[in-house]
Short mmCIF file of C-alpha atoms in Angstrom, two decimals:
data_model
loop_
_atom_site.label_atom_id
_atom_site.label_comp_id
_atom_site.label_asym_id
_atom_site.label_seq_id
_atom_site.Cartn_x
_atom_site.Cartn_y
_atom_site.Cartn_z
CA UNK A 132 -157.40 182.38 -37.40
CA UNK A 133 -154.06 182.34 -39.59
CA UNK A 134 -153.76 179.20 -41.59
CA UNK A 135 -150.97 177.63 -39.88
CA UNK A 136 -153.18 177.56 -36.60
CA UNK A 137 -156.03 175.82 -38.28
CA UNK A 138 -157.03 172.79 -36.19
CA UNK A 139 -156.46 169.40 -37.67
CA UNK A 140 -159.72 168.68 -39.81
CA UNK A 141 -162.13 165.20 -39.40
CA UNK A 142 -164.91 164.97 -41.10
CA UNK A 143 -168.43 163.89 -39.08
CA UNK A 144 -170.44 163.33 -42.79
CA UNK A 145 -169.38 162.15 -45.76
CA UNK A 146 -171.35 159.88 -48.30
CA UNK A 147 -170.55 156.68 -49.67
CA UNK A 148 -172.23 157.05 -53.41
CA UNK A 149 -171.71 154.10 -54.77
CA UNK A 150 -173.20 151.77 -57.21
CA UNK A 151 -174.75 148.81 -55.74
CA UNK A 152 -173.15 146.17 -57.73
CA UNK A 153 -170.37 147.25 -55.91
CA UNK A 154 -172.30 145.24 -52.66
CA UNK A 155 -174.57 143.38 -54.23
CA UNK A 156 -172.72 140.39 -55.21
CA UNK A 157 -172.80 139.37 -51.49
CA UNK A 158 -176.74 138.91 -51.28
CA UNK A 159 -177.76 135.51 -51.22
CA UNK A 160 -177.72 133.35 -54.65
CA UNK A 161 -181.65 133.40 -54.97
CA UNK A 162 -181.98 137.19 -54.25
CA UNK A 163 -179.20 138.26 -56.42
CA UNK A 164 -181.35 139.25 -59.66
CA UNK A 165 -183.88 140.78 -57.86
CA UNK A 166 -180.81 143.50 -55.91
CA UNK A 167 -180.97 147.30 -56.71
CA UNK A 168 -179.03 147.57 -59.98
CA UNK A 169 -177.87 150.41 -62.39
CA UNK A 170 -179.04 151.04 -65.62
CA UNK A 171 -178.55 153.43 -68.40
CA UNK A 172 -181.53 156.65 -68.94
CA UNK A 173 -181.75 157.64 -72.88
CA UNK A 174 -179.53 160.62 -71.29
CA UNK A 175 -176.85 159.10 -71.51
CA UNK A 176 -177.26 159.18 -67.35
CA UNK A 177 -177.04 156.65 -64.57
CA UNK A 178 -180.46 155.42 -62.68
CA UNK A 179 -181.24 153.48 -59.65
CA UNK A 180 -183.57 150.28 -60.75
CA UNK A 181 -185.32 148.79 -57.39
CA UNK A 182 -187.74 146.03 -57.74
CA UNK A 183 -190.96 147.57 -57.74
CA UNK A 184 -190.13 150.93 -58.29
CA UNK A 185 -189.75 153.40 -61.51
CA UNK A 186 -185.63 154.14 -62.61
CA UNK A 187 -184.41 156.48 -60.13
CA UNK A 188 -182.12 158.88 -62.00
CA UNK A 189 -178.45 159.37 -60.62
CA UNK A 190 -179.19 162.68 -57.99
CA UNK A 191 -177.27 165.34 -59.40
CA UNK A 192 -177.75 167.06 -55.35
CA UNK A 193 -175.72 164.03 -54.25
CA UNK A 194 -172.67 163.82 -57.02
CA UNK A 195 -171.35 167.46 -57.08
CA UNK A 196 -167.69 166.94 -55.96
CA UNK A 197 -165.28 167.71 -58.71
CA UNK A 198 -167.83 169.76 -60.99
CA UNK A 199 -167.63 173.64 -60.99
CA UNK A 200 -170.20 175.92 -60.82
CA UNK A 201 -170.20 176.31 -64.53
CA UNK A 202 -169.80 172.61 -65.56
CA UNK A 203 -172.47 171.26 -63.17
CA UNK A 204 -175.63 169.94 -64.38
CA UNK A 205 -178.74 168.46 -63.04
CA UNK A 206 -179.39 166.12 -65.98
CA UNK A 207 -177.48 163.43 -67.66
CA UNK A 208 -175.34 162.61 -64.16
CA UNK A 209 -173.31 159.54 -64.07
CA UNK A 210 -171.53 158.20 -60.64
CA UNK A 211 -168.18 157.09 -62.15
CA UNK A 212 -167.36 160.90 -63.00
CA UNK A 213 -167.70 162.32 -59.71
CA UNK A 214 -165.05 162.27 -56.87
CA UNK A 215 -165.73 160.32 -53.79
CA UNK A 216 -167.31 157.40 -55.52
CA UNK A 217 -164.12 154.99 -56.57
CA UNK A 218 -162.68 152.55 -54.50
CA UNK A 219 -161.40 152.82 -50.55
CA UNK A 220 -157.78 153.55 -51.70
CA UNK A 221 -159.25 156.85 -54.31
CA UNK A 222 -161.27 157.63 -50.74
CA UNK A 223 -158.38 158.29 -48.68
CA UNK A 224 -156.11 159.92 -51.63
CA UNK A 225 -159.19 162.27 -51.97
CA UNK A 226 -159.37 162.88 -47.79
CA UNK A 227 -155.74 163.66 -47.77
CA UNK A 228 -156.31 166.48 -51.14
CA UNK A 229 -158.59 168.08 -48.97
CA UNK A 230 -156.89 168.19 -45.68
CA UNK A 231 -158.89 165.79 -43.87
CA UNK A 232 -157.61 163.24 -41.39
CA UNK A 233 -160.96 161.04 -41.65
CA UNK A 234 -164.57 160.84 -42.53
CA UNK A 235 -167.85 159.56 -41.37
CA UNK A 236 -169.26 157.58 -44.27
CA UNK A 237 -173.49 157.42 -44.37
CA UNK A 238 -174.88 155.71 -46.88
CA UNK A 239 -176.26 156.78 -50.36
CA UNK A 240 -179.31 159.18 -49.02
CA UNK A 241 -181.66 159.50 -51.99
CA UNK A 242 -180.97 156.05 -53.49
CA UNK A 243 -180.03 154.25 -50.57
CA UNK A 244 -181.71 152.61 -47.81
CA UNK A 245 -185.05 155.28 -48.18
CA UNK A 246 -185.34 153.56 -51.81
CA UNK A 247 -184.08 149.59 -50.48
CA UNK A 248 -187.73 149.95 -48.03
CA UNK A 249 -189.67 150.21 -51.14
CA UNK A 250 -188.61 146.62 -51.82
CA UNK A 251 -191.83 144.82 -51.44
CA UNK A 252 -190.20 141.66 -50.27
CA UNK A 253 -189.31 142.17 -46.47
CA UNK A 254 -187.03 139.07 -47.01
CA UNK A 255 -185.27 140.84 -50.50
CA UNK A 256 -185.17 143.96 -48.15
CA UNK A 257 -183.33 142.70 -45.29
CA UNK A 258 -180.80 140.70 -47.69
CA UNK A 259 -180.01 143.94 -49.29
CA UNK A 260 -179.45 145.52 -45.92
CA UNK A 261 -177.22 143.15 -44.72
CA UNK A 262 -175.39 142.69 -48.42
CA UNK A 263 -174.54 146.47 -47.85
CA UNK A 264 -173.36 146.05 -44.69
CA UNK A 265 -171.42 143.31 -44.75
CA UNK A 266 -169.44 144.92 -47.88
CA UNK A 267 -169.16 147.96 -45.93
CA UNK A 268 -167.35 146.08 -42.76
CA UNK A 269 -165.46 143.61 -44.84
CA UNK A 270 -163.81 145.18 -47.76
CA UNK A 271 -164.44 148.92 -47.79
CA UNK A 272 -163.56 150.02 -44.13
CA UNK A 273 -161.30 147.17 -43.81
CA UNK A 274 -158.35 149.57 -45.89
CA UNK A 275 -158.62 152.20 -43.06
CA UNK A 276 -160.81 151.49 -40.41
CA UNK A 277 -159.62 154.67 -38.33
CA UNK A 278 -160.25 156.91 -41.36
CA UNK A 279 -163.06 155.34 -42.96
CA UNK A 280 -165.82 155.51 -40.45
CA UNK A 281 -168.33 153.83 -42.44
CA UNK A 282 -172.26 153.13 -40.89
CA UNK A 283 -174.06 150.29 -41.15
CA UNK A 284 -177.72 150.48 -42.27
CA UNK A 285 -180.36 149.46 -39.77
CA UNK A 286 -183.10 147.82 -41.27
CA UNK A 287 -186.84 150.27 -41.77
CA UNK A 288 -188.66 147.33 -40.62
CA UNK A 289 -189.07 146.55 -36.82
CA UNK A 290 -187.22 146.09 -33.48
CA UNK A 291 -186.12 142.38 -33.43
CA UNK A 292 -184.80 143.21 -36.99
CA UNK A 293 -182.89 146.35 -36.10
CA UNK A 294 -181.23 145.00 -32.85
CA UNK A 295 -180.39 141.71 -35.03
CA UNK A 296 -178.68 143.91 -37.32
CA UNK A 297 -176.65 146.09 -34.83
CA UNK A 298 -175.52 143.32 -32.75
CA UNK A 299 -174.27 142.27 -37.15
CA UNK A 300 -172.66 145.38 -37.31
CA UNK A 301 -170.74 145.30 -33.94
CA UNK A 302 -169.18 141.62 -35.26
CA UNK A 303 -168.34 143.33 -38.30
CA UNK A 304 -166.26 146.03 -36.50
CA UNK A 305 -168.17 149.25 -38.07
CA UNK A 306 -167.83 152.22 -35.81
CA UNK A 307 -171.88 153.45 -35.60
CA UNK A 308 -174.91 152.59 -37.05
CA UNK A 309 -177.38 155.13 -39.34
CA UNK A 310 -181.29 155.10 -38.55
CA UNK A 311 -183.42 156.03 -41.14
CA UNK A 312 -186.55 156.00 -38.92
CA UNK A 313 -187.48 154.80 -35.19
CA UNK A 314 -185.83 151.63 -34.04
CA UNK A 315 -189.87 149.84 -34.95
CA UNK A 316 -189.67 150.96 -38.57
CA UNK A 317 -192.52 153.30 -37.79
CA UNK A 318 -192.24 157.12 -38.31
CA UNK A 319 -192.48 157.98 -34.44
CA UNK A 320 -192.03 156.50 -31.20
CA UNK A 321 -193.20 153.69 -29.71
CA UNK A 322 -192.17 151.97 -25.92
CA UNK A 323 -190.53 149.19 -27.58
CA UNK A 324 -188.03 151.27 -29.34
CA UNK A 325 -186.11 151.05 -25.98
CA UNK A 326 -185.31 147.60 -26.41
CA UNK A 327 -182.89 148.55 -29.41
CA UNK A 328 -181.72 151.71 -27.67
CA UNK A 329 -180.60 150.13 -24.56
CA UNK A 330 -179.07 147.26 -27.10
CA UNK A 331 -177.18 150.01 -28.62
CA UNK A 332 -176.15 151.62 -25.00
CA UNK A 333 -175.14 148.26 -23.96
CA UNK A 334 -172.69 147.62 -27.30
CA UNK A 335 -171.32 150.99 -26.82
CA UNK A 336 -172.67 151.31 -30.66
CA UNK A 337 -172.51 154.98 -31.71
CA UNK A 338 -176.11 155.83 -33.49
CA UNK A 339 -176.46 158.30 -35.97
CA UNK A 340 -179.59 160.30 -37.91
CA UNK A 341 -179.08 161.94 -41.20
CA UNK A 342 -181.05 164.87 -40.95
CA UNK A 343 -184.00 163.41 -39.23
CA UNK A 344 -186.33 160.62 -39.01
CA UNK A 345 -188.06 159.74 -42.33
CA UNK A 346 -191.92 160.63 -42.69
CA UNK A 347 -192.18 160.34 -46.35
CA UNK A 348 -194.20 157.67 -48.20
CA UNK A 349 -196.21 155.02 -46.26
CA UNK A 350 -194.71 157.38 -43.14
CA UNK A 351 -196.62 160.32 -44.32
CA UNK A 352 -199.48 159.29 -43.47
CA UNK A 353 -198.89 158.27 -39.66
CA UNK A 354 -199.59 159.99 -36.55
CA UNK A 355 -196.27 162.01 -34.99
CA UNK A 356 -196.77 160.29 -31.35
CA UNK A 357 -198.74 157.93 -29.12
CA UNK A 358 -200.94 158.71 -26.84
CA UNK A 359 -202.55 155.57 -25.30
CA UNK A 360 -206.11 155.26 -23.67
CA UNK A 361 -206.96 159.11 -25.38
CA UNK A 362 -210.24 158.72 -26.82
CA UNK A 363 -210.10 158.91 -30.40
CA UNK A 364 -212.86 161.79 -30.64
CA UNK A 365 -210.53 163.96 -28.31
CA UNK A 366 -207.98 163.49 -30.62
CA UNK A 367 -209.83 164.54 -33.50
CA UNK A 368 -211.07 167.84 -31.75
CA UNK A 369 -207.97 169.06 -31.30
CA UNK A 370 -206.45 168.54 -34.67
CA UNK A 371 -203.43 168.09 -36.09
CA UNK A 372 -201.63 170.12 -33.49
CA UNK A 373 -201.26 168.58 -30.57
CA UNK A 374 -198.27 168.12 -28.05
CA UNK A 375 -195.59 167.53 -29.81
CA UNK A 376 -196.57 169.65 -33.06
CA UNK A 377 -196.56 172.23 -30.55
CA UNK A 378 -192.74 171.52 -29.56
CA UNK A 379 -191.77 170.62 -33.21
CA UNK A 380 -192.58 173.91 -34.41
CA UNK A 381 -193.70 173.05 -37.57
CA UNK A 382 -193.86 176.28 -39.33
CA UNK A 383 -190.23 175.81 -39.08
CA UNK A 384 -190.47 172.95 -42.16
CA UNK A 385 -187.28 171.01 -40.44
CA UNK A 386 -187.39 166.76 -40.60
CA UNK A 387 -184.98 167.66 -37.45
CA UNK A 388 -187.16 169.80 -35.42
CA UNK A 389 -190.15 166.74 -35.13
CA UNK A 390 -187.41 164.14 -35.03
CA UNK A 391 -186.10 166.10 -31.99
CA UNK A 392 -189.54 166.65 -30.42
CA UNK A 393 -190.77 163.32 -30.76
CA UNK A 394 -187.21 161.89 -29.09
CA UNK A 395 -187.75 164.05 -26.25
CA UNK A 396 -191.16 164.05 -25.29
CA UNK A 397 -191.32 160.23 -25.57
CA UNK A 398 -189.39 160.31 -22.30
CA UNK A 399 -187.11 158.30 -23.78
CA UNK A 400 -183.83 160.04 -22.36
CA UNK A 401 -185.59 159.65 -18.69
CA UNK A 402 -185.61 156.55 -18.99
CA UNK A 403 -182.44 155.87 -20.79
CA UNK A 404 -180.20 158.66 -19.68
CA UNK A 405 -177.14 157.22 -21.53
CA UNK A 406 -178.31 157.38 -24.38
CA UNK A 407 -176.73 159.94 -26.98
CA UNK A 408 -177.87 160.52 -30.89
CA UNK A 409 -176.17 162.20 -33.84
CA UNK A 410 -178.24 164.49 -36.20
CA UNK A 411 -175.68 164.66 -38.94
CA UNK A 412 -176.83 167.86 -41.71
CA UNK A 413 -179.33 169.26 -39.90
CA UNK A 414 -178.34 172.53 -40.57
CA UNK A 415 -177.43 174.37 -36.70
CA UNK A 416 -178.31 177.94 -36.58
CA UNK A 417 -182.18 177.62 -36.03
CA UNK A 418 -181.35 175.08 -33.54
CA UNK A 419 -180.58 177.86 -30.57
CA UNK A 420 -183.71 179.55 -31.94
CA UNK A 421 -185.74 175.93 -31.66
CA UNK A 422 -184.69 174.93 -28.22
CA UNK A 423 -185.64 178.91 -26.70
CA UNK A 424 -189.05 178.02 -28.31
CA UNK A 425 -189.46 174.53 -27.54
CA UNK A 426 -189.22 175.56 -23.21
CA UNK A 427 -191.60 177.79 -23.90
CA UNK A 428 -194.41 175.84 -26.07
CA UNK A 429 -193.68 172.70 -23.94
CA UNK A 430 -194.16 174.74 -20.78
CA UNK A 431 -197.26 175.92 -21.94
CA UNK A 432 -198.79 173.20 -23.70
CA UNK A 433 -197.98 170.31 -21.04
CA UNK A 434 -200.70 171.25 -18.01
CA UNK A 435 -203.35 170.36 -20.55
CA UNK A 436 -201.45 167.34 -22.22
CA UNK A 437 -201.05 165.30 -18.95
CA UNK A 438 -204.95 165.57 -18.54
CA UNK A 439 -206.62 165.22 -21.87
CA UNK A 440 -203.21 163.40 -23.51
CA UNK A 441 -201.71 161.17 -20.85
CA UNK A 442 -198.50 162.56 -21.26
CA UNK A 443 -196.23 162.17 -18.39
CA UNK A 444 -194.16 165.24 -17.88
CA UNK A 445 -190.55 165.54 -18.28
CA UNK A 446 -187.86 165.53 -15.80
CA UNK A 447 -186.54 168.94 -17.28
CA UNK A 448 -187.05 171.08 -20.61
CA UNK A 449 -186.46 169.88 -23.85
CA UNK A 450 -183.50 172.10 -24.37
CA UNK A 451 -181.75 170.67 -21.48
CA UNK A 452 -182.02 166.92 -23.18
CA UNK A 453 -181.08 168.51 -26.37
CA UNK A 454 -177.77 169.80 -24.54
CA UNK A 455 -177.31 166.43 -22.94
CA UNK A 456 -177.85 163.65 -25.45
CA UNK A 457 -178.19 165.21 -28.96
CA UNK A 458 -174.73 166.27 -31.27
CA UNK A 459 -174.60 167.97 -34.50
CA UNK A 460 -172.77 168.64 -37.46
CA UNK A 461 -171.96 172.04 -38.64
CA UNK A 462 -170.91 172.19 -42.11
CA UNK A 463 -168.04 174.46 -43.09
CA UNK A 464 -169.79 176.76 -44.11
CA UNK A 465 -172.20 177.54 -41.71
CA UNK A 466 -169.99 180.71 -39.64
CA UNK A 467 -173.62 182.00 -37.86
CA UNK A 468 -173.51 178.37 -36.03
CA UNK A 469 -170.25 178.22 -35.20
CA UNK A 470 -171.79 182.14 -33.39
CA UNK A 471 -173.95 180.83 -31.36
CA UNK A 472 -171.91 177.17 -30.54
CA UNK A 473 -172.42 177.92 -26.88
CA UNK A 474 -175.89 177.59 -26.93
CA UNK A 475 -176.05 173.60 -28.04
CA UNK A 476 -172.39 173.43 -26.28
CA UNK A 477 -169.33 173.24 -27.87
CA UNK A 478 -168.89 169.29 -27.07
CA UNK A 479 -172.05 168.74 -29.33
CA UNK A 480 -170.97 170.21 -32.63
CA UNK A 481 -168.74 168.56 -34.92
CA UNK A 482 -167.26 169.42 -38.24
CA UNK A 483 -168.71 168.26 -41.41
CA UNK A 484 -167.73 168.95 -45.35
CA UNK A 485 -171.09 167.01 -46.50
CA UNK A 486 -168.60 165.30 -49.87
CA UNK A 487 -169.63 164.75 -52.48
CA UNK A 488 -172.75 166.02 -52.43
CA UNK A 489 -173.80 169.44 -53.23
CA UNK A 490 -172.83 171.42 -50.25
CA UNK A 491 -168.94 170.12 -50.70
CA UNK A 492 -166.29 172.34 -51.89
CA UNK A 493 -163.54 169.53 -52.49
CA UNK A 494 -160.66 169.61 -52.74
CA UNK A 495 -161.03 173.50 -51.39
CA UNK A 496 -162.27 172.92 -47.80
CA UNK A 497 -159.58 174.77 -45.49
CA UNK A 498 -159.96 178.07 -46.74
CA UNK A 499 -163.43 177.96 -45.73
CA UNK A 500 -162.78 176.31 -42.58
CA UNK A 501 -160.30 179.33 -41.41
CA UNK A 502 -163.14 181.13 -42.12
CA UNK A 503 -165.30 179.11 -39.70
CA UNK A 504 -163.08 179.18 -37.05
CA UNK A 505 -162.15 182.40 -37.30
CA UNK A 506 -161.11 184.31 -33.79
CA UNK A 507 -162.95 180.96 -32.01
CA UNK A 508 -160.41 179.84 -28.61
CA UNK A 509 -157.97 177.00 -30.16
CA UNK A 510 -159.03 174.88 -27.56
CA UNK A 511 -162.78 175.24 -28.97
CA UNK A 512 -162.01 174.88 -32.37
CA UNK A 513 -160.33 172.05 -31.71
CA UNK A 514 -163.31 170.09 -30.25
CA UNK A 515 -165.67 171.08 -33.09
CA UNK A 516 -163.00 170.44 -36.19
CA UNK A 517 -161.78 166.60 -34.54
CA UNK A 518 -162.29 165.89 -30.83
CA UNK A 519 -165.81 165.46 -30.62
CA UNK A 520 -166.22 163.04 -33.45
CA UNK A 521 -163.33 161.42 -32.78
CA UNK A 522 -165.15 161.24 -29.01
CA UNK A 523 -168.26 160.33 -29.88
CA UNK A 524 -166.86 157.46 -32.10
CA UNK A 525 -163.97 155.84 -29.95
CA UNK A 526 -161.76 156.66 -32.05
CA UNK A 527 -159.11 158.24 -29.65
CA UNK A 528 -157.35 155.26 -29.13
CA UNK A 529 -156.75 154.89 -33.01
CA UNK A 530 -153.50 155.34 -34.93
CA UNK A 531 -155.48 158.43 -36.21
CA UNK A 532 -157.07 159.34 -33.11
CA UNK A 533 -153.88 159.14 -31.22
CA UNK A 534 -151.83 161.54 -34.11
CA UNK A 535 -154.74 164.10 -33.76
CA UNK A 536 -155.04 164.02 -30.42
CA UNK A 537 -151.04 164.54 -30.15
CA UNK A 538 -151.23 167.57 -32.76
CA UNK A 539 -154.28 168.99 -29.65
CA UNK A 540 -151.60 168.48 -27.40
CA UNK A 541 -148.41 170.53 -28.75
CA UNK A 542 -151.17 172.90 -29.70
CA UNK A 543 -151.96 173.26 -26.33
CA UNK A 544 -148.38 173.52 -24.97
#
């Protein structure tokens, strides 16, 4: 594809690195000293300082944009060098170097809400939560809200709490939400996760998953899935594979492949078949390879789960719910993906640059995104570089969706 013909450019994740007394003046008076902070290493670095936890230095992986190769370290890092980090304004100056009509903006993901849920205060938690959010809605998306699509946090800690806070973040006019685990807090599903799903289907809320549902930590240690009334000593003969290890494929080592598993063989798109999820950096070109496997493990494996597991079998295979209620990013460099699009479908896949964290190459993303959509149909490139977020968001009745959308148009003429 020749330069000129290169499809106007949105991007579906971004990162919002910033320091938290950027947001942190908004928690409540007598939970103020006790927010995540910033504080100085004997490095000369930045670190994360959350109440109960050791410093948590400044993630080099995360606050990449504007270093070279040669200049970029992994000790010493500091957030107020790096691109991407300043103020809304700097945000959209830096979008417009790089080509970029708009961005989806998730949350810090090493020091951000996976560190707030080590806050031993559930009360301290939530206020940070909602400090971050409301900062977020009011003042940082408030400059653009068309271009700066920023998420609000749901809360790691259980149903009433999550659906409180998206019914927050609909008031506060953010565009979709981020979960960090399942709707309960817990690190699989459970039937009352439907109550905030259907919330969310009922808002029109957008809901999002970086990567995949967290099992780290306290997580680590629970079970993958439910299965009520089995008797605990079946369980334990058959291991730690059992249904939806099977699925998962977890000599694969992907978060997304159990997050994926466990979201389809809960049922929970039979039941809810509106429902649609984003898996933002997941990586896509094992994901054709996944859902070819997945039929076949499921297919074998399920005879035997309905009887000894009560599972209740699925309306169809597990690639046809991934084709039907699960979208992607593909980042701009990832050409094999963009190979085998057809497989997910093309109206699942859309474009990501991943700034500023490691796997950006601000302010130098178009020449790798004519190599990406090389020789693809315009019409098809079009849907993965901006129609499909701007889709999946509502955004096409935006100033910004409606100027895209215009440019798809001529295009099209």
């Amino acid at each position: 594809m020749t330069a000129p013909a290169l499809p106007p450019l949105i991007s579906s994740d971004g990162h919002l690195e910033v320091r938290p007394e950027r947001w942190s003046p908004r928690m409540p008076a007598k939970y103020r000293d006790r927010a995540p902070r910033t504080i100085k290493l004997p490095d000369g670095g930045d670190a994360l300082l959350v109440e109960g936890q050791p410093p948590y230095p400044a993630p080099f992986l995360d606050l990449r944009a504007g270093r070279t190769n040669e200049t970029w370290e992994p000790f010493g890092v500091t957030v107020d060098d790096t691109a991407g980090v300043g103020p809304p304004e700097q945000r959209l100056r830096e979008q417009d170097q790089d080509a970029l009509h708009a961005e989806v903006l998730f949350p810090n993901m090493q020091v951000g809400p996976r560190l707030w849920r080590a806050i031993p205060d559930d009360d301290v938690y939530r206020a940070t939560v909602r400090a971050y959010n409301d900062w977020l809605g009011e003042e940082y998306c408030a400059v653009s809200r068309d271009r700066l699509i920023g998420l609000g946090v749901i809360p790691w800690t259980n149903v009433s709490d999550a659906v409180a806070e998206l019914e927050h973040c609909v008031k506060l006019g953010l565009k979709g939400v981020n979960l960090g685990v399942f709707p309960s807090g817990k690190g699989y599903p459970t039937p009352e996760d439907d109550r905030f799903w259907a919330a969310a289907i009922d808002m029109n809320m957008p809901l999002t998953v970086h990567v995949g549902f967290d099992r780290l930590g306290p997580r680590a240690s629970q079970p993958t899935f439910e299965y009520p009334g089995v008797d605990a000593a079946i369980l334990a003969k058959l291991g730690p594979r059992k249904l939806v290890e099977w699925v998962a494929l977890p000599f694969l080592g992907t978060a997304p492949s159990m997050s994926f598993a466990q979201l389809i063989l809960s049922g929970v798109f039979d039941r809810l078949p509106d429902l649609r999820i984003f898996f933002a950096e997941t990586r896509l070109g094992w994901v054709p390879f996944w859902m070819e496997e997945a039929d076949y493990w499921y297919e074998r494996h399920r005879h035997w789960a309905a009887r000894l597991l009560n599972f209740k079998p699925l309306k169809q295979r597990p690639s046809d719910y991934v084709r039907q209620h699960i979208c992607f990013s593909v980042q701009h460099v990832e050409r094999v993906a963009i190979e085998l699009r057809h497989h997910m479908g093309v109206e699942r896949i859309m474009f990501a640059t991943d700034f500023p964290h490691i796997e950006c190459d601000w302010p130098n993303t178009r020449p790798f995104a004519e190599r990406l959509f090389a020789d693809v149909p315009a019409d098809e490139a079009f849907k993965i570089a901006a129609h499909n977020m701007l889709a999946y968001f509502r955004l096409e009745g935006t100033p910004m969706g409606r100027k895209v959308m215009a440019q798809e148009s001529a295009a099209s003429r």
